[in-house]
């Protein structure tokens, strides 16, 4: 099994709803930070990668057809090369809206963590945000730079920009699948982050 869909949007851009949506459309299981939280082997493999181990994408994504959210989003450039047939989705919300959500969820979890090897610290805080996740202006600039890089690097015909509230239509058209009868999922995992992310 290889990845058919690669997410390039930061956490808190609707990635958990997208995870559920992709699963409902037949592109599951979908890799998401929740998978790292739930499986010790996933935690071990991704922590090793964050520390500099050579990537073995086949092993990291064994059994998965799609990926969204951190930790995979940090490696989207490598992944779109490794899986050239995969469709690409940029989940997006305004930078200010993203910061408000990030500051209420992921940021407190990072700040509460005492495990320096957790992905919240070793990957998200140190590598993504250069050790300055609490710096609003800096974090927003990093968010915007990621969006700009995706738009510059990923060919238009391969990329979907999926904004909060876009629902099934654009997603199903991009993936070439029918629109389900069920409503588009709306998952807001705010309460889970303060405890879970610090343990990954």
CSV table of C-alpha atoms in Angstrom, one decimal:
chain,number,residue,atom,x,y,z
A,1,UNK,CA,0.0,0.0,0.0
A,2,UNK,CA,1.3,3.5,-0.8
A,3,UNK,CA,0.1,7.0,0.0
A,4,UNK,CA,-2.6,8.2,-2.3
A,5,UNK,CA,-3.2,11.6,-0.6
A,6,UNK,CA,-0.7,13.8,1.1
A,7,UNK,CA,-1.7,16.7,3.4
A,8,UNK,CA,0.5,19.8,3.5
A,9,UNK,CA,-1.5,22.0,6.0
A,10,UNK,CA,-0.4,22.6,9.6
A,11,UNK,CA,-2.3,21.2,12.5
A,12,UNK,CA,-5.4,23.2,13.4
A,13,UNK,CA,-6.4,23.8,9.8
A,14,UNK,CA,-9.1,21.1,9.9
A,15,UNK,CA,-6.8,18.2,9.7
A,16,UNK,CA,-8.8,15.9,12.0
A,17,UNK,CA,-11.9,16.6,10.0
A,18,UNK,CA,-10.0,15.9,6.8
A,19,UNK,CA,-8.6,12.7,8.3
A,20,UNK,CA,-12.2,11.5,8.9
A,21,UNK,CA,-13.3,12.7,5.5
A,22,UNK,CA,-10.5,10.8,3.7
A,23,UNK,CA,-11.4,7.7,5.6
A,24,UNK,CA,-15.1,8.0,4.7
A,25,UNK,CA,-14.1,8.4,1.0
A,26,UNK,CA,-12.0,5.2,1.0
A,27,UNK,CA,-8.6,6.7,1.5
A,28,UNK,CA,-8.1,5.3,5.0
A,29,UNK,CA,-6.5,4.5,7.2
A,30,UNK,CA,-5.3,8.1,7.3
A,31,UNK,CA,-2.1,8.9,9.2
A,32,UNK,CA,-2.5,11.8,11.7
A,33,UNK,CA,-0.8,12.7,15.0
A,34,UNK,CA,-3.5,10.7,16.7
A,35,UNK,CA,-2.0,7.6,15.2
A,36,UNK,CA,1.4,8.4,16.8
A,37,UNK,CA,-0.4,9.0,20.1
A,38,UNK,CA,-2.2,5.6,19.8
A,39,UNK,CA,0.7,3.3,18.8
A,40,UNK,CA,4.0,2.9,20.5
A,41,UNK,CA,5.7,1.7,17.3
A,42,UNK,CA,4.6,4.8,15.5
A,43,UNK,CA,5.9,6.9,18.3
A,44,UNK,CA,9.3,5.2,18.2
A,45,UNK,CA,9.6,5.4,14.5
A,46,UNK,CA,8.6,9.1,14.2
A,47,UNK,CA,10.7,10.1,17.2
A,48,UNK,CA,13.7,8.5,15.6
A,49,UNK,CA,13.0,10.3,12.3
A,50,UNK,CA,12.8,13.6,14.2
A,51,UNK,CA,16.2,12.9,15.7
A,52,UNK,CA,17.7,12.4,12.3
A,53,UNK,CA,17.2,8.8,11.3
A,54,UNK,CA,17.0,8.1,7.6
A,55,UNK,CA,13.4,8.1,6.5
A,56,UNK,CA,11.8,4.7,5.6
A,57,UNK,CA,8.5,6.0,4.3
A,58,UNK,CA,7.3,2.5,3.5
A,59,UNK,CA,7.7,1.5,7.1
A,60,UNK,CA,6.4,4.8,8.6
A,61,UNK,CA,3.3,4.7,6.5
A,62,UNK,CA,2.8,0.9,6.4
A,63,UNK,CA,-1.0,0.3,6.2
A,64,UNK,CA,-1.9,3.9,5.5
A,65,UNK,CA,-3.3,5.3,2.3
A,66,UNK,CA,-3.2,9.0,3.2
A,67,UNK,CA,-1.6,11.4,5.7
A,68,UNK,CA,-2.5,14.8,7.2
A,69,UNK,CA,-1.3,16.9,10.2
A,70,UNK,CA,2.0,16.7,12.0
A,71,UNK,CA,4.3,14.8,12.0
A,72,UNK,CA,4.0,14.0,8.3
A,73,UNK,CA,3.2,17.6,7.2
A,74,UNK,CA,6.8,18.6,8.2
A,75,UNK,CA,8.1,16.2,5.5
A,76,UNK,CA,5.6,17.0,2.7
A,77,UNK,CA,8.4,18.0,0.2
A,78,UNK,CA,10.0,14.6,0.5
A,79,UNK,CA,6.7,12.8,0.4
A,80,UNK,CA,5.4,14.4,-2.8
A,81,UNK,CA,8.6,13.2,-4.4
A,82,UNK,CA,8.4,9.7,-2.9
A,83,UNK,CA,4.8,9.4,-4.0
A,84,UNK,CA,4.5,11.2,-7.3
A,85,UNK,CA,1.0,9.9,-8.1
A,86,UNK,CA,-0.5,11.0,-4.8
A,87,UNK,CA,-2.9,13.9,-4.7
A,88,UNK,CA,-2.0,16.8,-2.5
A,89,UNK,CA,-4.3,18.8,-0.2
A,90,UNK,CA,-3.5,22.0,1.6
A,91,UNK,CA,-6.0,22.5,4.5
A,92,UNK,CA,-6.1,26.2,5.1
A,93,UNK,CA,-7.6,28.9,7.3
A,94,UNK,CA,-6.6,32.5,7.8
A,95,UNK,CA,-3.3,32.9,9.6
A,96,UNK,CA,-4.9,34.9,12.4
A,97,UNK,CA,-7.6,32.2,12.9
A,98,UNK,CA,-5.0,29.5,12.8
A,99,UNK,CA,-2.9,31.2,15.5
A,100,UNK,CA,-5.9,31.6,17.8
A,101,UNK,CA,-6.7,27.9,17.5
A,102,UNK,CA,-3.0,26.8,17.8
A,103,UNK,CA,-2.5,29.0,20.8
A,104,UNK,CA,-5.4,27.4,22.6
A,105,UNK,CA,-4.6,23.8,21.8
A,106,UNK,CA,-1.2,22.7,20.5
A,107,UNK,CA,0.9,25.5,22.1
A,108,UNK,CA,-0.3,24.8,25.7
A,109,UNK,CA,0.4,21.1,25.1
A,110,UNK,CA,3.9,21.9,24.0
A,111,UNK,CA,4.6,24.2,26.9
A,112,UNK,CA,3.3,21.6,29.4
A,113,UNK,CA,5.4,18.8,28.0
A,114,UNK,CA,8.6,17.8,30.0
A,115,UNK,CA,9.6,15.1,27.5
A,116,UNK,CA,12.2,16.7,25.2
A,117,UNK,CA,11.9,13.8,22.8
A,118,UNK,CA,8.2,14.2,22.3
A,119,UNK,CA,7.2,15.2,18.8
A,120,UNK,CA,5.5,18.3,20.2
A,121,UNK,CA,8.9,19.6,21.4
A,122,UNK,CA,11.5,17.9,19.1
A,123,UNK,CA,9.6,18.3,15.9
A,124,UNK,CA,6.8,20.9,16.2
A,125,UNK,CA,8.5,23.4,18.6
A,126,UNK,CA,12.1,23.0,17.6
A,127,UNK,CA,12.1,22.1,13.9
A,128,UNK,CA,8.9,23.7,12.6
A,129,UNK,CA,9.0,26.8,14.7
A,130,UNK,CA,12.7,27.1,15.5
A,131,UNK,CA,12.1,26.9,19.2
A,132,UNK,CA,9.8,29.9,19.2
A,133,UNK,CA,6.2,28.5,19.0
A,134,UNK,CA,4.9,31.0,21.5
A,135,UNK,CA,6.1,34.0,19.4
A,136,UNK,CA,2.9,35.0,17.6
A,137,UNK,CA,4.4,37.0,14.8
A,138,UNK,CA,7.1,34.3,14.2
A,139,UNK,CA,4.6,31.4,14.3
A,140,UNK,CA,2.3,33.1,11.9
A,141,UNK,CA,5.2,33.9,9.5
A,142,UNK,CA,6.2,30.2,9.6
A,143,UNK,CA,2.6,29.2,8.9
A,144,UNK,CA,2.4,31.6,5.9
A,145,UNK,CA,5.8,30.5,4.6
A,146,UNK,CA,4.6,26.9,4.5
A,147,UNK,CA,1.5,27.9,2.6
A,148,UNK,CA,3.6,29.9,0.1
A,149,UNK,CA,6.0,27.0,-0.4
A,150,UNK,CA,3.1,24.6,-1.1
A,151,UNK,CA,1.6,26.9,-3.6
A,152,UNK,CA,5.0,27.4,-5.3
A,153,UNK,CA,6.2,23.8,-5.4
A,154,UNK,CA,3.1,21.7,-5.9
A,155,UNK,CA,1.7,21.8,-9.5
A,156,UNK,CA,-1.8,23.3,-9.7
A,157,UNK,CA,-3.3,20.2,-11.2
A,158,UNK,CA,-2.1,18.1,-8.3
A,159,UNK,CA,-3.1,20.4,-5.5
A,160,UNK,CA,-6.4,21.2,-3.7
A,161,UNK,CA,-6.6,24.2,-1.3
A,162,UNK,CA,-9.3,23.1,1.1
A,163,UNK,CA,-10.6,25.9,3.4
A,164,UNK,CA,-12.6,25.3,6.5
A,165,UNK,CA,-16.2,25.0,5.5
A,166,UNK,CA,-15.5,23.9,1.9
A,167,UNK,CA,-17.1,20.5,2.5
A,168,UNK,CA,-17.3,17.6,0.2
A,169,UNK,CA,-17.6,19.2,-3.2
A,170,UNK,CA,-14.1,20.4,-4.0
A,171,UNK,CA,-12.5,17.4,-2.1
A,172,UNK,CA,-14.5,14.8,-4.0
A,173,UNK,CA,-13.8,16.5,-7.3
A,174,UNK,CA,-10.1,16.6,-6.6
A,175,UNK,CA,-10.0,12.9,-5.7
A,176,UNK,CA,-12.4,11.7,-8.4
A,177,UNK,CA,-14.9,10.1,-6.1
A,178,UNK,CA,-18.7,10.6,-5.5
A,179,UNK,CA,-20.0,12.9,-2.8
A,180,UNK,CA,-21.2,10.9,0.2
A,181,UNK,CA,-24.8,11.2,1.5
A,182,UNK,CA,-23.4,11.8,5.0
A,183,UNK,CA,-22.5,15.4,6.1
A,184,UNK,CA,-18.8,16.4,5.9
A,185,UNK,CA,-17.2,15.6,9.3
A,186,UNK,CA,-16.7,18.4,11.8
A,187,UNK,CA,-14.2,17.3,14.4
A,188,UNK,CA,-12.9,19.9,16.8
A,189,UNK,CA,-10.4,18.1,19.1
A,190,UNK,CA,-9.5,21.1,21.2
A,191,UNK,CA,-10.0,19.4,24.6
A,192,UNK,CA,-7.7,16.5,23.7
A,193,UNK,CA,-4.6,18.4,22.9
A,194,UNK,CA,-3.6,19.7,26.3
A,195,UNK,CA,-2.8,16.2,27.5
A,196,UNK,CA,-2.3,14.1,24.4
A,197,UNK,CA,0.2,16.0,22.3
A,198,UNK,CA,2.8,16.2,25.1
A,199,UNK,CA,2.8,12.4,25.3
A,200,UNK,CA,3.5,11.6,21.7
